[in-house]
Amino acid sequence: MEVTAVQEKQYQKEIDRVFKSLMRQLRNLNRQDKRMVTKAFEFAREAHKDTRRKSGEPYILHPLAVATIIVKEMGLKDAVATACALIHDVVEDTDIELSDIKRQFGPKIMEITNGLTKIASSEVKSELVSLQAETFRKILLTISDDVRVILIKLADRLHNMRTLGAMRQEKVLKIASETMYIYAPLAHRLGLYEIKTELEDLSFKYSDSKQYNEISEKVQASKEEAQLYIQKFIEDVRKALRSTGLKYTVKSRYKSIYSVYQKMERKRLPYEEIYDLYAIRIILETREGKEREDCWKIYSVLSGLYRPNPKRLRDWITHPKENGYESLHTTLRGPDGRWIELQIRTSRMDEVAEKGIAAHWIYKGDNEEEAFLSEWIAQIREVLANPSLNALEAVREFKENLQPNDVIVFTPKGEMIRLPVHATVLDFAFKIHTDLGSAAIGARVNQKVEVLDHELRSGDTVEVLTSRKAKPTKEWLRYVRTPRAKDYIKHALKMQRKEVVEQGKALFNWRAAKYGVNENHPVMQELLVYFVIPNEEEFFYLLGSHKIDTQKIQEFIRLKEEGKEFDTQEMVQWKDRQQIFQSRLEDLGVDPETLVLGKKGDIDHYVLGKCCRPVPGDEILGFVHEDKVVIHRTSCPKAISLMSSFGSQIIKAKWAEGQSDVEFLVAIKIIGVDKQGMLNELIKVISMRMKRNIRRLTIDSHEGLFEGVFHVFVQNTDELKSLLKKLEELPNVYRANRFDVEEENEE
């Protein structure tokens, strides 16, 4: 973009004006710090002198804007942070190197600048690795050394979002989605609520402009009426608070466009039915040591004036949020019976709420501040430094860590435990100790027995119930929200798999020893091809899990010992098997393309697998075994093993249309509270309400929980789903699931 001499002069005036404004914000710095900030500005101005932004303005206006956000909007009036904000792009965009930064400004500013510099494409060895994710991983790894890195990065992202309009559409969408996915939640986690809100709104504006504009227009249209209502409410508040003698100010705010959209989506409501579009904030000027007392005094007076909604009371004063947020929230039924949100806090609390982590820096100093988020930062570093995670996986793990631990629960001894929203009994158990988590079978929550995936709420008292027989399963990964619990469960499952692999190796070596073959024998590679298994670990795992027929291994080794060539012999055997297979199908009267089960294609030689109990409605397959066809559900672990090891003996199968009134046996596992008469209630539902016959049942009780397996006859999957739903509607039943039982456990 061509720039005239007049425009250039105006730009230079604007640069000087913005810098002077920045220095006025930093007027309380000492002389040495002011000199450092000025030096950083002049250094950056010279480095970027020939660079323009997409809009045509001099590039130096961008770092100046980032520094202004750090100082003015985040309230971090810190010389090092300001200097780093001013020079954060010089290494990436100019010929200046990190060694130059260290020589000019010292090692600390060099370290922060390095953390903010994107990774070059030449540093990424694999084309499959995300350059974007690697850069973000690098930034986040630096926050454990200095949290100012991430504050500057957030300020940089905020200014980029404010000036996004000059970019190409595809770049706009990429930056907007990245901002919504990672930067807005990060700002929220650090307590930067104003910045989080603006990032969300800007992301929404660029990613879904139609929805954004529609809601924005409706908000603007309703503001005049809303302001009159707020004014009336504030007048009533002032009258009621006169007698308290407290000094305060009253502010009002509107919901952000994105938060209105979220509520519309969550509640499935049109805009016209969203009523809490604004909130009133009372900010107290109070005496030291009287903050909590005075906030509750305000609440007491106003809850006497207007009826509060007890379900909407949030006490973040007694137990502040993990990011330091303190406030008392309630919802009152105001004039005309309309609900209005009220926030009560002190001026100190308000600054912390607005400035987040930067405000803690102001009040407590940088050393205290690092302690404030030390546990979270340690978790982040542990996740991101894990060499087994690629950059994309590391960023996903980081995203999960952004959830604030704002649910406060208690142990039976009264110890306070913080957990994220939607955390479960199992998360709590692992938070206390990994040994407790790995042995958990449930918990008493407020003296009521609950299952592992029960979601905890603030104020709950939790006592974990354990069993020596318990051990982590894959299903547990669906029960937990905390990275700590997930990591341990994954580790435990990995160790369990390792044990099974070792068992498989031992079994193989024992079976193959008489042929002079072991796991290191050259024939192993051909054996993997023979069984169509990708690697030795998977082979030994399937063997240790008893999913491979050891007789087939011995058969293969004998063939090799006899000197028969693998490829030729295997092809001959495969053809022989196919001929035998086809003749068997003909003998059984089965269509080799698809076996049809039911009245149209009924045969006398098929049986239903006891391992998975298929019923009409299930996806199925047939496995030819001796003189019969065994039917399995396609999702059955045994079927998956058969398909990988004996593919030539598998045939397609399906249920016939208009299935006859034949009944099929299924197993159902039911978990719930063990109370008197519970078994009778279950039988009533199954036998009397649903008219289903029970073949047999087993039931076991432990620590107030019962677990029962019912073998019931049903006609199809629809009937089964209906039965499960009815069972789960019982007040003391937590879960009713279809259950696959091992064949050897059956009669």
XYZ file of C-alpha atoms in Angstrom:
747
model
C 0.000 0.000 0.000
C 1.432 3.377 -1.086
C 1.811 5.913 1.763
C 2.089 9.635 1.020
C 4.472 11.975 2.847
C 1.504 13.581 4.637
C 0.206 10.198 5.818
C 3.689 9.206 6.967
C 3.978 12.391 9.015
C 0.599 11.699 10.616
C 1.687 8.134 11.401
C 4.863 9.367 13.133
C 2.813 11.802 15.225
C 0.484 8.937 16.173
C 3.453 6.763 17.204
C 4.826 9.529 19.437
C 1.377 10.189 20.936
C 0.778 6.527 21.800
C 4.223 6.166 23.365
C 3.772 9.307 25.487
C 0.403 7.969 26.634
C 2.056 4.665 27.561
C 4.759 6.443 29.581
C 2.111 8.460 31.476
C 0.647 5.133 32.602
C 4.131 4.195 33.841
C 4.844 7.475 35.633
C 5.390 5.719 38.982
C 8.292 3.620 37.699
C 11.793 4.592 38.845
C 14.117 6.404 36.466
C 16.110 3.294 35.535
C 12.973 1.335 34.573
C 11.652 4.242 32.501
C 14.966 4.381 30.630
C 14.710 0.647 29.881
C 11.163 1.000 28.477
C 12.230 3.992 26.347
C 15.260 2.063 25.082
C 13.020 -0.897 24.151
C 10.655 1.428 22.245
C 13.479 3.065 20.275
C 15.044 -0.346 19.595
C 11.740 -1.740 18.248
C 10.981 1.436 16.271
C 14.297 1.203 14.478
C 13.986 -2.567 13.893
C 10.485 -2.253 12.372
C 11.044 1.043 10.521
C 10.587 -0.471 7.049
C 7.685 -2.804 7.972
C 3.968 -2.152 7.494
C 0.888 -4.009 8.672
C -1.792 -5.212 6.226
C -3.734 -2.005 6.913
C -0.766 0.122 5.721
C 0.120 1.573 9.142
C 3.696 1.327 10.502
C 4.294 -2.000 12.231
C 5.594 -0.355 15.431
C 1.995 0.621 16.272
C 1.259 -3.074 16.920
C 3.884 -3.636 19.686
C 2.911 -0.235 21.123
C -0.712 -1.415 21.283
C 0.341 -4.699 22.922
C 2.367 -2.810 25.546
C -0.613 -0.508 26.190
C -2.908 -3.507 26.737
C -0.384 -4.975 29.210
C -0.102 -1.721 31.151
C -3.564 -0.168 30.893
C -6.026 -3.038 30.427
C -4.225 -5.743 32.388
C -2.908 -3.224 34.902
C 0.580 -4.745 34.862
C 2.715 -1.619 35.198
C 5.937 -3.554 35.064
C 9.020 -2.397 33.180
C 10.174 -5.870 32.060
C 6.717 -6.852 30.774
C 6.356 -3.531 28.930
C 9.816 -3.741 27.353
C 9.194 -7.321 26.231
C 5.827 -6.341 24.728
C 7.551 -3.594 22.711
C 10.256 -5.889 21.280
C 8.288 -9.178 21.155
C 8.355 -9.406 17.330
C 11.837 -8.139 16.484
C 13.582 -11.534 16.454
C 10.844 -13.138 14.394
C 10.344 -10.317 11.860
C 13.775 -8.668 11.513
C 17.471 -9.581 11.292
C 17.962 -9.048 15.040
C 18.941 -12.201 16.968
C 18.394 -13.300 20.555
C 22.052 -12.650 21.325
C 21.459 -8.987 20.399
C 18.497 -8.837 22.821
C 20.607 -10.349 25.615
C 23.430 -7.886 24.991
C 21.074 -4.872 24.929
C 18.560 -5.830 27.651
C 19.923 -8.748 29.684
C 19.069 -12.463 30.047
C 15.537 -12.113 31.548
C 14.135 -10.055 28.652
C 15.947 -12.336 26.205
C 14.273 -15.425 27.775
C 10.780 -13.901 27.597
C 11.337 -12.724 24.003
C 12.511 -16.213 23.040
C 9.338 -17.683 24.558
C 7.240 -15.327 22.418
C 9.075 -16.050 19.162
C 7.377 -18.501 16.791
C 9.164 -21.673 15.841
C 10.592 -21.510 12.327
C 9.391 -24.114 9.833
C 12.999 -25.344 9.537
C 12.927 -26.324 13.227
C 10.070 -28.783 12.691
C 11.479 -32.090 11.485
C 8.273 -33.773 10.331
C 5.775 -32.399 7.856
C 3.058 -34.105 9.886
C 3.756 -31.916 12.928
C 1.669 -28.759 13.361
C 3.925 -25.694 13.277
C 1.179 -23.739 15.013
C 0.882 -26.306 17.814
C 4.673 -26.527 18.242
C 4.873 -22.751 18.627
C 2.120 -22.731 21.217
C 3.790 -25.568 23.086
C 6.989 -23.533 23.191
C 5.152 -20.487 24.577
C 3.435 -22.516 27.264
C 6.618 -24.265 28.352
C 8.043 -20.823 29.121
C 5.243 -19.816 31.511
C 6.725 -21.880 34.330
C 9.800 -19.657 34.099
C 7.884 -16.382 33.779
C 4.103 -16.054 33.579
C 4.492 -12.671 31.848
C 5.147 -14.617 28.624
C 1.537 -15.727 28.419
C 0.178 -12.303 29.426
C 2.072 -10.686 26.559
C 0.887 -13.411 24.190
C -2.731 -12.780 25.235
C -2.279 -9.034 24.704
C -0.736 -9.735 21.296
C -3.701 -11.964 20.358
C -6.238 -9.396 21.594
C -4.775 -6.629 19.425
C -4.587 -8.975 16.423
C -8.277 -9.823 16.908
C -9.169 -6.125 17.104
C -7.451 -5.525 13.759
C -8.432 -8.786 12.035
C -10.546 -7.162 9.331
C -7.572 -6.404 7.080
C -6.685 -10.090 6.596
C -7.844 -12.680 4.055
C -11.027 -14.577 4.971
C -9.374 -17.984 5.358
C -6.733 -16.493 7.706
C -9.468 -14.678 9.645
C -11.396 -17.928 10.236
C -8.240 -19.773 11.304
C -7.242 -17.102 13.836
C -10.803 -16.706 15.141
C -11.262 -20.446 15.740
C -7.848 -20.743 17.396
C -8.725 -17.801 19.659
C -12.040 -19.344 20.721
C -10.465 -22.764 21.262
C -7.422 -21.835 23.319
C -6.875 -18.115 24.021
C -10.298 -17.175 25.428
C -10.311 -20.145 27.864
C -6.727 -19.278 28.812
C -7.709 -15.678 29.628
C -10.585 -17.030 31.724
C -8.249 -19.412 33.576
C -5.980 -16.490 34.451
C -8.907 -14.391 35.706
C -8.794 -11.902 32.818
C -12.581 -11.797 32.407
C -12.820 -8.610 30.348
C -10.205 -9.856 27.905
C -11.794 -13.314 27.783
C -15.186 -11.741 26.981
C -13.789 -9.534 24.213
C -11.848 -12.425 22.657
C -15.030 -14.531 22.597
C -17.115 -11.753 21.065
C -14.532 -10.989 18.389
C -14.097 -14.671 17.547
C -17.869 -15.069 17.301
C -18.118 -11.938 15.152
C -15.651 -13.252 12.568
C -16.627 -16.938 12.626
C -20.435 -16.456 12.531
C -21.082 -12.859 11.532
C -24.762 -13.443 10.708
C -25.656 -14.738 14.178
C -23.444 -12.123 15.811
C -25.095 -9.245 13.960
C -28.630 -10.520 14.620
C -28.050 -10.776 18.385
C -26.133 -7.493 18.476
C -29.013 -5.643 16.810
C -31.517 -7.127 19.274
C -29.340 -6.197 22.237
C -29.047 -2.607 20.990
C -32.802 -2.389 20.360
C -33.586 -3.487 23.926
C -30.941 -1.369 25.677
C -33.044 1.767 26.150
C -35.809 -0.120 27.954
C -33.199 -2.086 29.933
C -31.448 1.114 31.063
C -34.709 2.491 32.455
C -35.301 -0.736 34.367
C -31.710 -0.787 35.719
C -32.042 2.849 36.789
C -35.210 2.042 38.758
C -33.520 -0.943 40.418
C -30.411 1.083 41.348
C -32.580 3.816 42.939
C -34.247 1.176 45.129
C -30.828 -0.238 46.050
C -29.469 3.178 47.071
C -32.499 3.861 49.294
C -32.165 0.476 50.991
C -28.416 0.857 51.626
C -28.540 4.370 53.109
C -28.898 3.037 56.634
C -25.774 0.830 56.416
C -23.311 3.744 56.396
C -21.154 1.895 53.889
C -19.368 3.604 50.998
C -19.994 1.994 47.642
C -20.431 2.516 43.925
C -22.961 0.791 41.676
C -22.166 -0.361 38.150
C -24.226 -2.218 35.580
C -23.099 -4.385 32.688
C -24.764 -6.219 29.811
C -24.143 -9.806 28.858
C -21.677 -10.176 26.001
C -23.020 -11.124 22.568
C -21.366 -14.519 22.739
C -22.684 -15.316 26.238
C -26.226 -14.445 25.063
C -25.727 -16.780 22.086
C -24.436 -19.538 24.395
C -27.480 -19.229 26.636
C -29.839 -19.306 23.654
C -28.157 -22.486 22.426
C -27.933 -24.136 25.834
C -31.530 -23.422 26.820
C -32.903 -23.724 23.258
C -34.643 -20.355 23.688
C -35.172 -17.393 21.321
C -33.593 -14.075 22.250
C -36.937 -12.708 23.446
C -37.055 -15.319 26.232
C -33.599 -14.544 27.648
C -34.250 -12.281 30.628
C -31.005 -11.967 32.639
C -29.255 -9.852 30.021
C -27.608 -7.533 32.524
C -26.108 -7.557 36.007
C -25.711 -4.996 38.770
C -22.387 -4.777 40.586
C -22.008 -3.153 44.020
C -18.385 -2.263 44.800
C -17.591 -1.478 48.431
C -14.959 0.836 49.838
C -14.492 -1.108 53.060
C -12.215 -1.372 56.044
C -9.358 -3.880 56.182
C -10.487 -7.098 57.813
C -14.162 -6.242 57.274
C -14.518 -7.234 53.617
C -16.523 -10.432 54.085
C -18.678 -8.983 56.856
C -19.614 -5.875 54.837
C -20.392 -7.864 51.655
C -22.786 -10.112 53.587
C -24.353 -7.031 55.208
C -25.181 -5.695 51.722
C -26.620 -9.076 50.771
C -28.751 -9.200 53.918
C -30.295 -5.784 53.250
C -31.031 -6.386 49.559
C -32.379 -9.918 50.028
C -34.847 -8.327 52.434
C -35.849 -5.820 49.753
C -36.211 -8.336 46.905
C -36.694 -12.113 47.101
C -33.475 -13.994 46.215
C -33.298 -17.245 44.273
C -31.545 -19.588 46.763
C -30.343 -21.851 43.943
C -28.410 -18.971 42.381
C -26.365 -17.909 45.438
C -22.627 -18.204 44.771
C -20.232 -17.480 47.633
C -16.845 -16.832 46.050
C -15.788 -14.793 49.115
C -15.575 -17.614 51.655
C -13.966 -19.869 49.045
C -12.423 -17.788 46.207
C -12.061 -19.356 42.760
C -8.728 -20.974 42.026
C -7.671 -18.029 39.854
C -8.287 -15.665 42.803
C -11.748 -14.379 41.833
C -13.742 -13.186 44.856
C -17.348 -12.007 44.752
C -20.793 -12.714 46.170
C -23.349 -13.525 43.444
C -27.083 -13.758 43.823
C -30.194 -13.368 41.663
C -33.054 -11.212 42.954
C -36.629 -10.889 41.748
C -36.591 -7.147 41.086
C -39.289 -4.652 40.079
C -42.102 -6.112 37.928
C -41.083 -9.605 39.041
C -38.082 -9.775 36.721
C -34.937 -11.620 37.777
C -31.749 -9.572 37.951
C -28.212 -10.727 38.750
C -26.401 -8.951 41.603
C -22.668 -9.070 42.328
C -21.269 -7.758 45.614
C -17.528 -7.223 46.079
C -14.925 -4.794 47.428
C -12.768 -2.503 45.306
C -9.801 -4.847 45.806
C -11.907 -7.836 44.715
C -13.147 -5.855 41.722
C -9.645 -5.079 40.534
C -8.655 -8.734 40.879
C -11.816 -9.680 38.941
C -10.990 -7.223 36.154
C -7.223 -7.690 35.961
C -6.902 -11.309 37.126
C -3.360 -12.574 37.514
C -1.887 -9.109 36.903
C -3.827 -7.715 39.882
C -2.325 -10.389 42.134
C 1.055 -9.274 40.858
C 0.190 -5.739 41.957
C -1.102 -6.691 45.406
C 1.298 -9.495 46.353
C 4.401 -9.073 44.208
C 5.707 -11.394 41.521
C 7.057 -14.061 43.911
C 3.691 -14.419 45.640
C 1.980 -14.475 42.289
C 4.012 -17.401 41.038
C 2.971 -19.333 44.167
C -0.650 -18.436 43.426
C -0.688 -20.521 40.213
C 2.259 -22.787 40.988
C 0.287 -26.062 41.086
C -1.477 -25.353 37.800
C 1.728 -24.219 36.088
C 3.524 -27.353 37.333
C 0.759 -29.517 35.842
C 0.979 -27.653 32.527
C 4.730 -28.075 32.316
C 4.456 -31.789 33.115
C 1.887 -32.262 30.340
C 3.728 -30.235 27.713
C 7.148 -31.690 28.500
C 5.889 -35.259 28.005
C 8.022 -36.587 25.134
C 5.399 -39.197 24.194
C 2.918 -36.468 23.195
C 3.202 -34.717 19.853
C 2.452 -31.000 19.769
C -1.235 -31.395 18.845
C -1.789 -33.900 21.668
C 0.038 -31.609 24.089
C -2.167 -28.650 23.174
C -5.286 -30.814 23.613
C -4.040 -31.866 27.053
C -3.371 -28.218 27.895
C -6.912 -27.324 26.815
C -8.272 -29.840 29.331
C -6.136 -28.243 32.059
C -7.766 -24.852 31.455
C -10.902 -25.847 33.363
C -10.730 -23.958 36.696
C -10.972 -26.046 39.874
C -14.029 -24.199 41.151
C -16.039 -27.076 42.650
C -15.216 -27.268 46.354
C -15.919 -30.553 48.154
C -14.828 -31.974 51.506
C -13.366 -35.175 52.904
C -15.119 -36.760 55.925
C -12.503 -35.009 58.122
C -13.417 -31.614 56.656
C -10.386 -31.154 54.371
C -11.271 -28.925 51.396
C -10.631 -30.348 47.906
C -10.889 -28.293 44.694
C -12.059 -29.958 41.483
C -13.135 -28.738 38.020
C -16.777 -28.404 37.006
C -18.313 -31.818 36.106
C -15.666 -33.666 38.180
C -16.768 -37.079 39.425
C -16.327 -39.368 42.425
C -13.417 -41.014 40.573
C -11.704 -37.612 40.041
C -12.012 -36.975 43.779
C -10.504 -40.365 44.625
C -7.480 -39.789 42.373
C -7.067 -36.243 43.713
C -6.670 -37.689 47.237
C -4.265 -40.466 46.181
C -3.676 -42.650 43.144
C -3.910 -45.810 45.299
C -7.340 -44.698 46.504
C -8.450 -43.957 42.936
C -7.293 -47.292 41.538
C -9.214 -49.223 44.255
C -12.410 -47.114 44.125
C -15.806 -48.738 43.521
C -18.060 -45.813 44.539
C -18.501 -43.256 47.313
C -20.772 -41.987 50.028
C -21.672 -38.455 48.964
C -23.467 -36.632 51.783
C -24.078 -40.081 53.329
C -25.741 -41.380 50.140
C -24.019 -44.128 48.148
C -23.094 -43.019 44.620
C -21.305 -44.667 41.676
C -17.896 -43.710 40.278
C -19.162 -41.392 37.537
C -21.459 -39.431 39.871
C -20.899 -35.692 39.275
C -19.900 -33.750 42.399
C -21.205 -30.339 43.442
C -19.749 -27.664 45.697
C -20.383 -28.423 49.358
C -20.517 -32.216 48.963
C -18.818 -34.375 51.596
C -17.264 -37.397 49.909
C -16.047 -40.691 51.372
C -14.551 -43.084 48.808
C -15.534 -46.772 48.944
C -12.834 -49.246 47.868
C -12.327 -52.909 47.072
C -9.146 -54.941 46.741
C -10.606 -56.473 43.567
C -11.065 -53.106 41.827
C -8.706 -52.032 39.044
C -8.776 -49.350 36.334
C -10.636 -50.154 33.119
C -10.975 -48.368 29.776
C -14.486 -47.350 30.818
C -12.974 -45.252 33.639
C -11.539 -42.828 31.089
C -15.136 -41.767 30.325
C -15.784 -41.127 34.037
C -13.027 -38.613 34.771
C -12.446 -34.946 33.931
C -9.086 -34.220 35.593
C -5.832 -34.739 33.680
C -4.266 -36.308 36.803
C -6.883 -39.079 36.884
C -6.735 -39.624 33.112
C -2.942 -39.874 33.131
C -2.926 -42.441 35.932
C -5.685 -44.573 34.365
C -3.859 -44.543 31.013
C -0.639 -45.546 32.807
C -2.433 -48.354 34.699
C -3.998 -49.671 31.478
C -0.595 -49.552 29.811
C 0.905 -51.610 32.665
C -1.999 -54.078 32.486
C -1.394 -54.476 28.758
C 2.318 -54.968 29.429
C 1.513 -57.816 31.845
C -0.737 -59.496 29.268
C 1.998 -59.108 26.620
C 4.506 -60.795 28.974
C 2.017 -63.609 29.590
C 1.620 -63.985 25.828
C 5.408 -64.184 25.380
C 5.694 -66.834 28.083
C 2.881 -68.862 26.516
C 4.444 -68.596 23.064
C 7.908 -69.599 24.273
C 6.440 -72.567 26.157
C 4.396 -73.774 23.185
C 7.116 -73.187 20.574
C 10.165 -74.320 22.605
C 10.045 -77.922 21.412
C 10.408 -76.665 17.848
C 13.470 -74.571 18.719
C 11.552 -71.351 18.083
C 11.335 -68.334 20.413
C 10.280 -64.685 20.167
C 13.638 -63.705 18.598
C 13.498 -66.363 15.852
C 13.510 -65.082 12.207
C 10.264 -66.939 11.584
C 8.382 -64.431 13.786
C 7.938 -61.973 10.910
C 6.300 -64.632 8.744
C 4.106 -65.639 11.674
C 2.775 -62.074 11.945
C 1.897 -62.135 8.237
C 0.241 -65.523 8.697
C -2.056 -64.155 11.429
C -2.435 -60.712 9.762
C -1.187 -58.910 12.914
C 0.780 -55.639 12.537
C 3.507 -56.134 15.173
C 4.890 -58.513 17.786
C 3.458 -56.619 20.764
C -0.083 -56.927 19.382
C 0.545 -60.612 18.620
C 1.663 -61.360 22.183
C -1.172 -59.247 23.616
C -3.789 -61.225 21.659
C -2.075 -64.458 22.645
C -1.963 -63.460 26.321
C -5.640 -62.494 26.085
C -6.411 -66.000 24.706
C -7.668 -64.493 21.447
C -5.290 -66.541 19.265
C -5.570 -70.298 18.860
C -2.194 -71.726 19.988
C -2.819 -74.836 17.879
C -2.572 -72.612 14.776
C 0.878 -71.440 15.952
C 2.090 -75.013 16.306
C 0.607 -75.865 12.901
C 2.503 -72.973 11.305
C 5.799 -73.890 12.970
C 5.457 -77.519 11.874
C 4.994 -76.370 8.294
C 8.185 -74.308 8.525
C 10.079 -77.211 10.123
C 9.024 -79.400 7.219
C 10.726 -76.906 4.923
C 7.621 -75.727 3.155
C 7.834 -72.232 1.680
C 5.597 -69.828 3.516
C 4.119 -67.873 0.609
C 3.368 -70.893 -1.639
C 2.181 -73.174 1.098
C 0.025 -70.477 2.668
C -1.664 -69.838 -0.670
C -2.314 -73.571 -1.199
C -3.711 -73.884 2.322
C -5.833 -70.789 1.863
C -7.338 -72.235 -1.359
C -7.951 -75.578 0.358
C -9.677 -73.810 3.218
C -11.820 -71.834 0.821
C -12.978 -74.997 -0.970
C -13.772 -76.738 2.320
C -15.509 -73.573 3.518
C -17.686 -73.323 0.399
C -18.651 -77.000 0.570
C -19.619 -76.578 4.229
C -21.843 -73.637 3.373
C -23.525 -75.702 0.666
C -24.030 -78.587 3.101
C -25.575 -76.160 5.613
C -27.835 -74.600 2.983
C -26.324 -71.123 3.502
C -25.921 -68.397 0.867
C -22.128 -67.844 0.737
C -22.690 -64.090 0.261
C -24.990 -63.445 3.225
C -26.530 -65.675 5.866
C -30.079 -64.490 6.582
C -31.320 -65.275 10.084
C -35.036 -65.567 10.665
C -38.124 -66.984 9.056
C -37.078 -66.334 5.416
C -33.655 -67.901 5.541
C -33.809 -70.065 8.619
C -31.331 -72.963 8.885
C -30.838 -75.636 11.489
C -27.112 -75.278 11.880
C -26.488 -71.829 13.348
C -26.033 -70.963 17.010
C -25.897 -67.608 18.777
C -22.604 -66.762 20.451
C -22.938 -66.912 24.241
C -20.210 -64.281 24.575
C -22.252 -61.432 23.061
C -25.862 -62.715 22.901
C -26.903 -61.167 19.532
C -30.573 -60.249 19.080
C -32.530 -58.923 16.076
C -31.448 -55.347 15.411
C -27.739 -56.014 16.106
C -25.118 -55.859 13.349
C -23.921 -59.472 13.057
C -21.527 -61.851 11.304
C -21.200 -65.631 11.034
C -18.181 -67.799 11.860
C -18.070 -71.269 10.329
C -16.937 -73.746 12.988
C -17.016 -77.490 12.284
C -20.628 -78.330 11.372
C -22.279 -75.081 12.456
C -22.259 -71.302 11.988
C -21.742 -69.264 15.180
C -23.374 -65.820 15.114
C -21.622 -62.875 16.810
C -22.323 -59.161 17.084
C -19.786 -57.335 14.934
C -18.715 -55.319 18.001
C -18.037 -58.477 20.031
C -14.326 -58.680 21.069
C -14.344 -62.377 20.154
C -15.677 -61.559 16.681
C -12.965 -58.938 16.188
C -10.364 -61.541 17.140
C -11.903 -64.088 14.747
C -11.904 -61.579 11.896
C -8.214 -60.798 12.421
C -7.113 -64.435 12.783
C -9.588 -66.527 10.767
C -10.858 -64.153 8.115
C -11.512 -66.909 5.576
C -14.099 -68.514 7.870
C -16.169 -65.330 8.349
C -19.384 -64.754 6.386
C -21.810 -61.863 6.236
C -25.036 -62.269 8.154
C -28.181 -60.254 8.749
C -31.591 -60.572 10.334
C -34.563 -61.262 8.064
C -37.259 -58.635 7.620
C -40.353 -59.097 9.805
C -38.702 -61.226 12.491
C -40.915 -63.963 13.992
C -41.920 -64.091 17.652
C -38.746 -65.901 18.688
C -37.198 -64.696 21.964
C -33.461 -64.228 22.501
C -31.490 -64.361 25.725
C -29.493 -61.258 26.736
C -27.537 -60.372 29.868
C -28.197 -57.044 31.623
C -25.948 -55.569 34.320
C -27.695 -53.288 36.846
C -25.886 -51.124 39.434
C -27.613 -49.184 42.191
C -28.209 -48.559 45.889
C -28.720 -51.699 47.951
C -31.907 -51.065 49.892
C -34.620 -53.314 51.230
C -37.005 -54.528 48.518
C -34.698 -53.467 45.642
C -34.626 -56.945 44.063
C -38.421 -57.079 44.167
C -38.641 -53.685 42.356
C -36.312 -54.893 39.594
C -38.263 -58.119 39.064
C -41.548 -56.150 38.965
C -40.245 -53.957 36.142
C -38.806 -56.846 34.120
C -41.496 -59.470 34.633
C -44.691 -57.536 35.319
C -44.366 -54.182 33.556
C -42.284 -55.292 30.560
C -43.642 -58.887 30.459
C -40.162 -60.360 30.006
C -39.083 -63.782 31.259
C -36.018 -63.990 33.511
C -33.949 -67.127 32.942
C -31.616 -66.569 35.886
C -29.926 -63.827 37.894
C -26.925 -63.224 40.124
C -26.659 -60.294 42.538
C -23.893 -59.090 44.840
C -23.809 -56.282 47.424
C -20.855 -54.329 48.834
C -20.674 -51.131 50.920
C -24.266 -50.159 50.174
C -24.049 -50.765 46.413
C -25.480 -53.739 44.546
C -24.447 -55.170 41.194
C -26.746 -57.641 39.501
C -26.658 -59.580 36.222
C -30.071 -60.594 34.862
C -30.431 -63.048 31.950
C -33.645 -61.984 30.219
C -35.483 -63.000 27.035
C -36.267 -60.210 24.516
C -37.400 -60.146 20.884
C -35.166 -57.388 19.501
C -32.895 -54.447 20.333
C -35.784 -51.955 20.497
C -37.411 -54.022 23.229
C -34.057 -54.262 25.019
C -33.539 -50.472 24.918
C -37.040 -49.923 26.290
C -36.350 -52.335 29.156
C -33.038 -50.634 30.030
C -34.729 -47.227 30.041
C -37.478 -48.446 32.416
C -34.890 -49.911 34.769
C -32.842 -46.678 34.847
C -36.001 -44.740 35.729
C -36.103 -46.497 39.110
C -34.937 -43.990 41.763
C -32.143 -46.164 43.205
C -30.796 -47.584 39.933
C -27.716 -45.752 38.618
C -27.045 -47.701 35.485
C -28.573 -50.548 33.472
C -26.452 -51.780 30.555
C -26.340 -54.685 28.183
C -23.611 -57.000 29.425
C -21.351 -59.365 27.487
C -20.449 -62.504 29.471
C -17.652 -64.928 28.775
C -18.759 -68.221 27.299
C -16.947 -70.251 29.946
C -19.036 -68.617 32.672
C -22.265 -69.733 31.043
C -24.184 -72.912 31.721
